[in-house]
């Protein structure tokens, strides 16, 4: 994964009452393969930052660099996987077919059988063996969220962006998925940028915590978590 440099990034939304500064000159670095959490009060610009990192939004000013070079939207979109607070699965596709979706789009040189084999592998790692052919409405919320994480990973993104992926889950499911995510992360070279409202969750998961404040959205602190977690 590339080293990500966020340089003086600002975004002002146009609103009915004039421009609204959601992000104000945010700068920080994300080391390749690291796990970074972004915490802060509601409205401080966490989601906005993730949408800039994924190329959904363009900044008003400032830049995002990969290995020191400016990146275009298109390149961001090609390298980034996204997991939302609520699993956005296609209801008419099974768990397996949902996971295969990103491979159909991004990894076209694979045969159908190869895609299927890899999707099955991800689902097994995520503890969903036996549920591959269920439709989303036949799965619990936690299972659906696992499927959406598998779908993002199957795309083999260099950067995985997660916007409060476990926020809507019960505590037990959340703990299980936190552990699974850490295991998956340790097995890949993926850089993870993880939004959460929960400081304990940020401490458990990440190597670095970026603390933001609201009005305007700014980075106020960066905390390195001492983390002797082995990488496989
Ligand atoms: P974020 O920090 O991810 O942007 P927000 O608190 O700003 O989260 O919420 C984003 C949107 O999602 C808001 O419209 C909010 O009402 C809704 N939302 C957030 N958490 C929940 C939840 N647990 N249940 C239902 N809706 C939620
Ligand atoms: P967070 O994820 O930290 O809860 P967001 O990034 O969702 O915060 O939003 C940051 C601020 O920008 C909030 O005050 C929100 O109301 C505002 N905002 C987000 N999206 C838009 C938009 N499309 N237009 C105008 N204001 C927006």
Tab-separated table of N, CA, C and O in Angstrom, residues 12-21:
chain	number	residue	atom	x	y	z
A	12	UNK	N	-15.279	22.881	1.990
A	12	UNK	CA	-16.427	23.703	2.357
A	12	UNK	C	-17.602	23.267	1.493
A	12	UNK	O	-17.493	23.240	0.266
A	13	UNK	N	-18.694	22.870	2.133
A	13	UNK	CA	-19.903	22.531	1.386
A	13	UNK	C	-20.648	23.817	1.064
A	13	UNK	O	-20.661	24.747	1.866
A	14	UNK	N	-21.267	23.821	-0.099
A	14	UNK	CA	-22.139	24.945	-0.406
A	14	UNK	C	-23.504	24.654	0.196
A	14	UNK	O	-24.073	23.589	-0.044
A	15	UNK	N	-24.011	25.548	0.986
A	15	UNK	CA	-25.342	25.339	1.564
A	15	UNK	C	-26.196	26.565	1.264
A	15	UNK	O	-25.695	27.574	0.758
A	16	UNK	N	-27.466	26.475	1.601
A	16	UNK	CA	-28.410	27.571	1.353
A	16	UNK	C	-27.995	28.860	2.039
A	16	UNK	O	-28.310	29.956	1.573
A	17	UNK	N	-27.273	28.702	3.168
A	17	UNK	CA	-26.867	29.892	3.921
A	17	UNK	C	-25.393	30.214	3.725
A	17	UNK	O	-24.777	30.858	4.569
A	18	UNK	N	-24.817	29.746	2.611
A	18	UNK	CA	-23.411	30.043	2.331
A	18	UNK	C	-22.524	28.851	2.585
A	18	UNK	O	-23.009	27.778	2.943
A	19	UNK	N	-21.207	29.016	2.373
A	19	UNK	CA	-20.307	27.873	2.519
A	19	UNK	C	-20.214	27.397	3.969
A	19	UNK	O	-20.261	28.214	4.895
A	20	UNK	N	-20.133	26.088	4.125
A	20	UNK	CA	-19.987	25.500	5.455
A	20	UNK	C	-18.699	24.688	5.476
A	20	UNK	O	-18.547	23.725	4.732
A	21	UNK	N	-17.760	25.110	6.319
A	21	UNK	CA	-16.457	24.444	6.363
A	21	UNK	C	-16.576	23.166	7.197
A	21	UNK	O	-16.705	23.214	8.412
